[in-house]
């Protein structure tokens, strides 16, 4: 999408250690384009906040370079970076009214009163909080505080806005609503957003690209659809969405396809992703909704494999069926509740199959 | 539904709900009251009663009124401005004679002495001679001492004729009576009280300010350090609490006196000449130094308790919004520590205003405070004068407290 030399934000070989013993961020390379909405997604402790704090200037990189608009900012103090930031607990100043909170970044920039007022009004209107300028943060609900925090991070027209789990404290409905609003603001203002979350649904719906973090490394950096459909390693496959895993060894490998022999002896088709030669151990990952169980839908020439129905769950729009496949008891298939769709019964013996490109042979 | 809400609600067995609730709560209230009763009695006996008694004493002294009934009677019959004639002196002499028998001339003289200095001795002398005195009594008394014909003395008698008096407050405010029963300022050498009040409040304010300056960084450090290190530091802060105040003050004397360790070191490294050692004890610098040290924990603790709960994300937010570290401190951090600053300052100031031991030990002549004067009067059994000074101190502190409430709000106080 963007090559490093035209990136708006660039991390180059960045490492971070807090204690001088272990690395919390290990060789981070990341280029973020102008106007991009990039999300950092990953389990707790994977170094997302640390990365964001280095970008904001509150932590110094132990090694490597961080560039903003082509300029190295490793030594620039936070207040000179001009980066807007939304904190998880909002960090609205409790002793100031909403209006004063928004006025603060403008005052420290030496802006005149009339200009300040115009900008505050515009920012509050942007988040539909125009009537609340005289309230104190304590007099606002969580969702309202969230909007004010957003307005405060945007009021001084930063080019880059960082958000660290900004919606973590909101209930589901409000969170979905705010996701939409943040996305909308991002599009209408043309700002660059770096967003941290460990809610994958949030990451997939909002982002242009998602960086999946684990253990201080980016495991995959890709648009949401790629991430879901073409995970590059077993961590990403397991972390994003639901996923059936089958252990095996590569039996044959050709141009873009391979066959894998499972531990129990069956042979299945897959697409080689992280395997290159015969005999390698691999973990094949297949999404539940891509598994077929009607023989007429199996692709021609593909392998199919025996399965026994263990459990059938009716979910309204979907059926979710748990099967025993190749010795594994948590193989799940999902099928849409369409006209004439068959409901499988526990104990039923069936065959399942899939398109080779839906089964990805990853690192074991 | 409508008629249900109109009728008073009843419990399941048909009693009105309100009565049932009151009865259920009454037992709980009685129990709670019994539990606090011992404390209530203790506070009443040891705190409220003594304060009331002190207030009463500051308005009451019967040393003259009880022992000079004839003079009191004469004063009641003759309004202010009447000529002090022979009948008055006759009444006085008869009282003096009675005092001599009852050995109360000292008490009566002491009461007059408060507002007319130098009268104890003439009362005692006149009482001794009273039986032998012959009319005309005025001449006879004046022959003993000129003061007996001073109209001011008789004005003083008139005010001492009732045991209830505001004279002690008059003295405490450096005022005295004039011959025409008006008020005027006391003689310059007698004007010690107001000046002492001013000094007490001034030094207390200075000590409070010094404590704040020293405590703020300490408390901040305590609040941001990891728990293990901050606990160790906290012990160092609290250490003074675990040593006797007397020991601490004495060690300051050992450190700071003219032949003390600090001076020895300064002389040793040649900063100070041996014959020009720094006087830092037994003067007001000693009071300031030692009291700042002694009262420091009372500033650190409330500050710490407030700072500990200020999330670091506020400062980060301010910095990310473009504020320099100084602006962040001034506009974001400092305002949020205000409740702690206010609580600590109030605590230290009120403690300092009433502090006694330290100024008594290291204050010397110019480092003593109003509490030392109060204790001086108590040592001399001048209960009423001590009570009047203490009551004034109490009123001033209450005024300050009221001002504080108006300016900052007592509900914002946070002690820990
Ligand atoms: N100030 C610090 N001092 C020492 N170690 C830290 C500090 N901050 C974070 N760490 C460690 O660094 C690692 C990464 O932390 P980080 O906060 O970046 O994780 P995260 O991905 O944001 O996790 P979460 O989703 O829980 O917020 C963790 O193991 C954490 O314990
Ligand atoms: Mg985090």
PDB file of N, CA, C and O in Angstrom, chain A residues 133-186:
ATOM      1  N   UNK A 133     -20.729  22.151  26.794  1.00  0.00           N
ATOM      2  CA  UNK A 133     -19.452  22.833  27.027  1.00  0.00           C
ATOM      3  C   UNK A 133     -19.230  23.225  28.477  1.00  0.00           C
ATOM      4  O   UNK A 133     -18.092  23.294  28.933  1.00  0.00           O
ATOM      5  N   UNK A 134     -20.303  23.470  29.229  1.00  0.00           N
ATOM      6  CA  UNK A 134     -20.114  23.952  30.597  1.00  0.00           C
ATOM      7  C   UNK A 134     -20.181  22.860  31.651  1.00  0.00           C
ATOM      8  O   UNK A 134     -20.097  23.143  32.842  1.00  0.00           O
ATOM      9  N   UNK A 135     -20.347  21.618  31.213  1.00  0.00           N
ATOM     10  CA  UNK A 135     -20.382  20.527  32.189  1.00  0.00           C
ATOM     11  C   UNK A 135     -18.965  20.147  32.602  1.00  0.00           C
ATOM     12  O   UNK A 135     -18.014  20.359  31.873  1.00  0.00           O
ATOM     13  N   UNK A 136     -18.896  19.520  33.768  1.00  0.00           N
ATOM     14  CA  UNK A 136     -17.629  18.919  34.179  1.00  0.00           C
ATOM     15  C   UNK A 136     -17.626  17.459  33.730  1.00  0.00           C
ATOM     16  O   UNK A 136     -18.689  16.849  33.628  1.00  0.00           O
ATOM     17  N   UNK A 137     -16.436  16.888  33.500  1.00  0.00           N
ATOM     18  CA  UNK A 137     -16.390  15.498  33.051  1.00  0.00           C
ATOM     19  C   UNK A 137     -17.184  14.557  33.954  1.00  0.00           C
ATOM     20  O   UNK A 137     -17.827  13.633  33.472  1.00  0.00           O
ATOM     21  N   UNK A 138     -17.150  14.813  35.285  1.00  0.00           N
ATOM     22  CA  UNK A 138     -17.852  13.916  36.202  1.00  0.00           C
ATOM     23  C   UNK A 138     -19.356  13.934  35.983  1.00  0.00           C
ATOM     24  O   UNK A 138     -20.066  13.043  36.448  1.00  0.00           O
ATOM     25  N   UNK A 139     -19.862  14.985  35.306  1.00  0.00           N
ATOM     26  CA  UNK A 139     -21.303  15.066  35.085  1.00  0.00           C
ATOM     27  C   UNK A 139     -21.720  14.447  33.757  1.00  0.00           C
ATOM     28  O   UNK A 139     -22.839  14.648  33.312  1.00  0.00           O
ATOM     29  N   UNK A 140     -20.796  13.722  33.122  1.00  0.00           N
ATOM     30  CA  UNK A 140     -21.118  13.119  31.827  1.00  0.00           C
ATOM     31  C   UNK A 140     -21.133  11.601  31.947  1.00  0.00           C
ATOM     32  O   UNK A 140     -20.452  11.032  32.790  1.00  0.00           O
ATOM     33  N   UNK A 141     -21.897  10.961  31.080  1.00  0.00           N
ATOM     34  CA  UNK A 141     -21.888   9.500  31.036  1.00  0.00           C
ATOM     35  C   UNK A 141     -20.605   9.041  30.337  1.00  0.00           C
ATOM     36  O   UNK A 141     -19.905   9.839  29.719  1.00  0.00           O
ATOM     37  N   UNK A 142     -20.332   7.741  30.438  1.00  0.00           N
ATOM     38  CA  UNK A 142     -19.117   7.200  29.829  1.00  0.00           C
ATOM     39  C   UNK A 142     -19.038   7.502  28.342  1.00  0.00           C
ATOM     40  O   UNK A 142     -17.994   7.925  27.833  1.00  0.00           O
ATOM     41  N   UNK A 143     -20.143   7.298  27.648  1.00  0.00           N
ATOM     42  CA  UNK A 143     -20.144   7.533  26.208  1.00  0.00           C
ATOM     43  C   UNK A 143     -19.910   8.999  25.875  1.00  0.00           C
ATOM     44  O   UNK A 143     -19.202   9.336  24.916  1.00  0.00           O
ATOM     45  N   UNK A 144     -20.505   9.871  26.702  1.00  0.00           N
ATOM     46  CA  UNK A 144     -20.314  11.306  26.463  1.00  0.00           C
ATOM     47  C   UNK A 144     -18.870  11.703  26.727  1.00  0.00           C
ATOM     48  O   UNK A 144     -18.282  12.490  25.982  1.00  0.00           O
ATOM     49  N   UNK A 145     -18.279  11.146  27.796  1.00  0.00           N
ATOM     50  CA  UNK A 145     -16.870  11.446  28.079  1.00  0.00           C
ATOM     51  C   UNK A 145     -15.996  11.001  26.910  1.00  0.00           C
ATOM     52  O   UNK A 145     -15.051  11.681  26.530  1.00  0.00           O
ATOM     53  N   UNK A 146     -16.350   9.835  26.353  1.00  0.00           N
ATOM     54  CA  UNK A 146     -15.603   9.315  25.232  1.00  0.00           C
ATOM     55  C   UNK A 146     -15.627  10.294  24.052  1.00  0.00           C
ATOM     56  O   UNK A 146     -14.620  10.570  23.421  1.00  0.00           O
ATOM     57  N   UNK A 147     -16.804  10.863  23.808  1.00  0.00           N
ATOM     58  CA  UNK A 147     -16.923  11.819  22.707  1.00  0.00           C
ATOM     59  C   UNK A 147     -16.074  13.061  22.971  1.00  0.00           C
ATOM     60  O   UNK A 147     -15.422  13.595  22.073  1.00  0.00           O
ATOM     61  N   UNK A 148     -16.094  13.514  24.240  1.00  0.00           N
ATOM     62  CA  UNK A 148     -15.321  14.710  24.561  1.00  0.00           C
ATOM     63  C   UNK A 148     -13.832  14.424  24.392  1.00  0.00           C
ATOM     64  O   UNK A 148     -13.072  15.254  23.869  1.00  0.00           O
ATOM     65  N   UNK A 149     -13.420  13.235  24.842  1.00  0.00           N
ATOM     66  CA  UNK A 149     -12.001  12.881  24.691  1.00  0.00           C
ATOM     67  C   UNK A 149     -11.610  12.891  23.212  1.00  0.00           C
ATOM     68  O   UNK A 149     -10.531  13.356  22.843  1.00  0.00           O
ATOM     69  N   UNK A 150     -12.522  12.416  22.401  1.00  0.00           N
ATOM     70  CA  UNK A 150     -12.285  12.409  20.958  1.00  0.00           C
ATOM     71  C   UNK A 150     -12.194  13.845  20.427  1.00  0.00           C
ATOM     72  O   UNK A 150     -11.273  14.198  19.675  1.00  0.00           O
ATOM     73  N   UNK A 151     -13.145  14.667  20.864  1.00  0.00           N
ATOM     74  CA  UNK A 151     -13.145  16.057  20.406  1.00  0.00           C
ATOM     75  C   UNK A 151     -11.870  16.767  20.841  1.00  0.00           C
ATOM     76  O   UNK A 151     -11.289  17.553  20.092  1.00  0.00           O
ATOM     77  N   UNK A 152     -11.416  16.473  22.072  1.00  0.00           N
ATOM     78  CA  UNK A 152     -10.213  17.144  22.564  1.00  0.00           C
ATOM     79  C   UNK A 152      -8.980  16.718  21.771  1.00  0.00           C
ATOM     80  O   UNK A 152      -8.072  17.519  21.539  1.00  0.00           O
ATOM     81  N   UNK A 153      -8.955  15.451  21.349  1.00  0.00           N
ATOM     82  CA  UNK A 153      -7.796  14.989  20.591  1.00  0.00           C
ATOM     83  C   UNK A 153      -7.804  15.557  19.172  1.00  0.00           C
ATOM     84  O   UNK A 153      -6.786  15.561  18.499  1.00  0.00           O
ATOM     85  N   UNK A 154      -8.986  16.025  18.730  1.00  0.00           N
ATOM     86  CA  UNK A 154      -9.084  16.488  17.347  1.00  0.00           C
ATOM     87  C   UNK A 154      -9.094  18.001  17.228  1.00  0.00           C
ATOM     88  O   UNK A 154      -8.884  18.546  16.150  1.00  0.00           O
ATOM     89  N   UNK A 155      -9.332  18.693  18.364  1.00  0.00           N
ATOM     90  CA  UNK A 155      -9.644  20.121  18.285  1.00  0.00           C
ATOM     91  C   UNK A 155      -8.478  20.938  17.745  1.00  0.00           C
ATOM     92  O   UNK A 155      -8.675  21.974  17.122  1.00  0.00           O
ATOM     93  N   UNK A 156      -7.258  20.462  17.949  1.00  0.00           N
ATOM     94  CA  UNK A 156      -6.117  21.254  17.470  1.00  0.00           C
ATOM     95  C   UNK A 156      -5.619  20.779  16.103  1.00  0.00           C
ATOM     96  O   UNK A 156      -4.483  21.038  15.718  1.00  0.00           O
ATOM     97  N   UNK A 157      -6.487  20.090  15.386  1.00  0.00           N
ATOM     98  CA  UNK A 157      -6.218  19.643  14.017  1.00  0.00           C
ATOM     99  C   UNK A 157      -4.919  18.865  13.867  1.00  0.00           C
ATOM    100  O   UNK A 157      -4.075  19.201  13.034  1.00  0.00           O
ATOM    101  N   UNK A 158      -4.733  17.810  14.669  1.00  0.00           N
ATOM    102  CA  UNK A 158      -3.516  17.017  14.491  1.00  0.00           C
ATOM    103  C   UNK A 158      -3.632  16.203  13.204  1.00  0.00           C
ATOM    104  O   UNK A 158      -4.737  15.898  12.752  1.00  0.00           O
ATOM    105  N   UNK A 159      -2.482  15.888  12.631  1.00  0.00           N
ATOM    106  CA  UNK A 159      -2.489  15.075  11.412  1.00  0.00           C
ATOM    107  C   UNK A 159      -2.594  13.600  11.769  1.00  0.00           C
ATOM    108  O   UNK A 159      -2.995  12.786  10.956  1.00  0.00           O
ATOM    109  N   UNK A 160      -2.151  13.301  13.004  1.00  0.00           N
ATOM    110  CA  UNK A 160      -2.106  11.901  13.435  1.00  0.00           C
ATOM    111  C   UNK A 160      -2.819  11.785  14.778  1.00  0.00           C
ATOM    112  O   UNK A 160      -2.581  12.579  15.683  1.00  0.00           O
ATOM    113  N   UNK A 161      -3.707  10.822  14.892  1.00  0.00           N
ATOM    114  CA  UNK A 161      -4.415  10.619  16.155  1.00  0.00           C
ATOM    115  C   UNK A 161      -4.199   9.185  16.609  1.00  0.00           C
ATOM    116  O   UNK A 161      -4.344   8.241  15.828  1.00  0.00           O
ATOM    117  N   UNK A 162      -3.807   9.040  17.893  1.00  0.00           N
ATOM    118  CA  UNK A 162      -3.591   7.708  18.455  1.00  0.00           C
ATOM    119  C   UNK A 162      -4.725   7.402  19.423  1.00  0.00           C
ATOM    120  O   UNK A 162      -5.129   8.260  20.200  1.00  0.00           O
ATOM    121  N   UNK A 163      -5.220   6.198  19.380  1.00  0.00           N
ATOM    122  CA  UNK A 163      -6.285   5.816  20.303  1.00  0.00           C
ATOM    123  C   UNK A 163      -5.938   4.477  20.929  1.00  0.00           C
ATOM    124  O   UNK A 163      -5.759   3.490  20.225  1.00  0.00           O
ATOM    125  N   UNK A 164      -5.847   4.445  22.257  1.00  0.00           N
ATOM    126  CA  UNK A 164      -5.520   3.209  22.960  1.00  0.00           C
ATOM    127  C   UNK A 164      -6.787   2.647  23.605  1.00  0.00           C
ATOM    128  O   UNK A 164      -7.229   3.126  24.636  1.00  0.00           O
ATOM    129  N   UNK A 165      -7.342   1.651  22.991  1.00  0.00           N
ATOM    130  CA  UNK A 165      -8.582   1.029  23.449  1.00  0.00           C
ATOM    131  C   UNK A 165      -9.596   2.073  23.908  1.00  0.00           C
ATOM    132  O   UNK A 165     -10.071   2.039  25.039  1.00  0.00           O
ATOM    133  N   UNK A 166      -9.952   2.991  23.012  1.00  0.00           N
ATOM    134  CA  UNK A 166     -10.799   4.096  23.442  1.00  0.00           C
ATOM    135  C   UNK A 166     -12.216   3.653  23.803  1.00  0.00           C
ATOM    136  O   UNK A 166     -12.896   4.339  24.545  1.00  0.00           O
ATOM    137  N   UNK A 167     -12.632   2.506  23.309  1.00  0.00           N
ATOM    138  CA  UNK A 167     -14.020   2.105  23.539  1.00  0.00           C
ATOM    139  C   UNK A 167     -14.120   0.967  24.550  1.00  0.00           C
ATOM    140  O   UNK A 167     -15.186   0.405  24.760  1.00  0.00           O
ATOM    141  N   UNK A 168     -12.987   0.661  25.179  1.00  0.00           N
ATOM    142  CA  UNK A 168     -12.950  -0.497  26.062  1.00  0.00           C
ATOM    143  C   UNK A 168     -13.951  -0.458  27.194  1.00  0.00           C
ATOM    144  O   UNK A 168     -14.417  -1.490  27.649  1.00  0.00           O
ATOM    145  N   UNK A 169     -14.303   0.752  27.667  1.00  0.00           N
ATOM    146  CA  UNK A 169     -15.151   0.844  28.854  1.00  0.00           C
ATOM    147  C   UNK A 169     -16.636   0.988  28.512  1.00  0.00           C
ATOM    148  O   UNK A 169     -17.449   1.149  29.396  1.00  0.00           O
ATOM    149  N   UNK A 170     -16.961   0.936  27.223  1.00  0.00           N
ATOM    150  CA  UNK A 170     -18.360   1.165  26.850  1.00  0.00           C
ATOM    151  C   UNK A 170     -19.105  -0.158  26.647  1.00  0.00           C
ATOM    152  O   UNK A 170     -18.492  -1.181  26.354  1.00  0.00           O
ATOM    153  N   UNK A 171     -20.423  -0.106  26.781  1.00  0.00           N
ATOM    154  CA  UNK A 171     -21.172  -1.341  26.538  1.00  0.00           C
ATOM    155  C   UNK A 171     -21.253  -1.593  25.023  1.00  0.00           C
ATOM    156  O   UNK A 171     -20.951  -0.720  24.211  1.00  0.00           O
ATOM    157  N   UNK A 172     -21.700  -2.795  24.677  1.00  0.00           N
ATOM    158  CA  UNK A 172     -21.572  -3.264  23.312  1.00  0.00           C
ATOM    159  C   UNK A 172     -22.255  -2.332  22.311  1.00  0.00           C
ATOM    160  O   UNK A 172     -21.680  -1.946  21.297  1.00  0.00           O
ATOM    161  N   UNK A 173     -23.479  -1.938  22.653  1.00  0.00           N
ATOM    162  CA  UNK A 173     -24.247  -1.143  21.705  1.00  0.00           C
ATOM    163  C   UNK A 173     -23.585   0.212  21.455  1.00  0.00           C
ATOM    164  O   UNK A 173     -23.406   0.647  20.316  1.00  0.00           O
ATOM    165  N   UNK A 174     -23.190   0.847  22.562  1.00  0.00           N
ATOM    166  CA  UNK A 174     -22.545   2.149  22.455  1.00  0.00           C
ATOM    167  C   UNK A 174     -21.223   2.020  21.707  1.00  0.00           C
ATOM    168  O   UNK A 174     -20.841   2.882  20.920  1.00  0.00           O
ATOM    169  N   UNK A 175     -20.536   0.906  21.957  1.00  0.00           N
ATOM    170  CA  UNK A 175     -19.238   0.703  21.327  1.00  0.00           C
ATOM    171  C   UNK A 175     -19.397   0.631  19.808  1.00  0.00           C
ATOM    172  O   UNK A 175     -18.662   1.259  19.060  1.00  0.00           O
ATOM    173  N   UNK A 176     -20.417  -0.098  19.391  1.00  0.00           N
ATOM    174  CA  UNK A 176     -20.617  -0.220  17.944  1.00  0.00           C
ATOM    175  C   UNK A 176     -20.972   1.119  17.323  1.00  0.00           C
ATOM    176  O   UNK A 176     -20.533   1.470  16.231  1.00  0.00           O
ATOM    177  N   UNK A 177     -21.770   1.885  18.070  1.00  0.00           N
ATOM    178  CA  UNK A 177     -22.146   3.207  17.576  1.00  0.00           C
ATOM    179  C   UNK A 177     -20.922   4.113  17.450  1.00  0.00           C
ATOM    180  O   UNK A 177     -20.737   4.815  16.457  1.00  0.00           O
ATOM    181  N   UNK A 178     -20.064   4.073  18.490  1.00  0.00           N
ATOM    182  CA  UNK A 178     -18.877   4.931  18.478  1.00  0.00           C
ATOM    183  C   UNK A 178     -17.878   4.486  17.413  1.00  0.00           C
ATOM    184  O   UNK A 178     -17.193   5.313  16.815  1.00  0.00           O
ATOM    185  N   UNK A 179     -17.814   3.188  17.169  1.00  0.00           N
ATOM    186  CA  UNK A 179     -16.932   2.699  16.095  1.00  0.00           C
ATOM    187  C   UNK A 179     -17.305   3.368  14.788  1.00  0.00           C
ATOM    188  O   UNK A 179     -16.456   3.859  14.051  1.00  0.00           O
ATOM    189  N   UNK A 180     -18.607   3.410  14.575  1.00  0.00           N
ATOM    190  CA  UNK A 180     -19.102   4.011  13.345  1.00  0.00           C
ATOM    191  C   UNK A 180     -18.728   5.498  13.296  1.00  0.00           C
ATOM    192  O   UNK A 180     -18.266   6.013  12.282  1.00  0.00           O
ATOM    193  N   UNK A 181     -18.907   6.174  14.419  1.00  0.00           N
ATOM    194  CA  UNK A 181     -18.627   7.614  14.428  1.00  0.00           C
ATOM    195  C   UNK A 181     -17.143   7.914  14.245  1.00  0.00           C
ATOM    196  O   UNK A 181     -16.771   8.863  13.554  1.00  0.00           O
ATOM    197  N   UNK A 182     -16.304   7.115  14.899  1.00  0.00           N
ATOM    198  CA  UNK A 182     -14.862   7.340  14.755  1.00  0.00           C
ATOM    199  C   UNK A 182     -14.451   7.128  13.302  1.00  0.00           C
ATOM    200  O   UNK A 182     -13.715   7.914  12.706  1.00  0.00           O
ATOM    201  N   UNK A 183     -14.988   6.060  12.728  1.00  0.00           N
ATOM    202  CA  UNK A 183     -14.673   5.751  11.329  1.00  0.00           C
ATOM    203  C   UNK A 183     -15.118   6.911  10.422  1.00  0.00           C
ATOM    204  O   UNK A 183     -14.406   7.358   9.520  1.00  0.00           O
ATOM    205  N   UNK A 184     -16.302   7.421  10.736  1.00  0.00           N
ATOM    206  CA  UNK A 184     -16.863   8.515   9.951  1.00  0.00           C
ATOM    207  C   UNK A 184     -15.986   9.774  10.061  1.00  0.00           C
ATOM    208  O   UNK A 184     -15.686  10.428   9.061  1.00  0.00           O
ATOM    209  N   UNK A 185     -15.556  10.070  11.301  1.00  0.00           N
ATOM    210  CA  UNK A 185     -14.680  11.233  11.506  1.00  0.00           C
ATOM    211  C   UNK A 185     -13.370  11.052  10.756  1.00  0.00           C
ATOM    212  O   UNK A 185     -12.848  11.987  10.156  1.00  0.00           O
ATOM    213  N   UNK A 186     -12.850   9.844  10.815  1.00  0.00           N
ATOM    214  CA  UNK A 186     -11.595   9.562  10.125  1.00  0.00           C
ATOM    215  C   UNK A 186     -11.721   9.867   8.638  1.00  0.00           C
ATOM    216  O   UNK A 186     -10.875  10.514   8.034  1.00  0.00           O
TER     217      UNK A 186
END
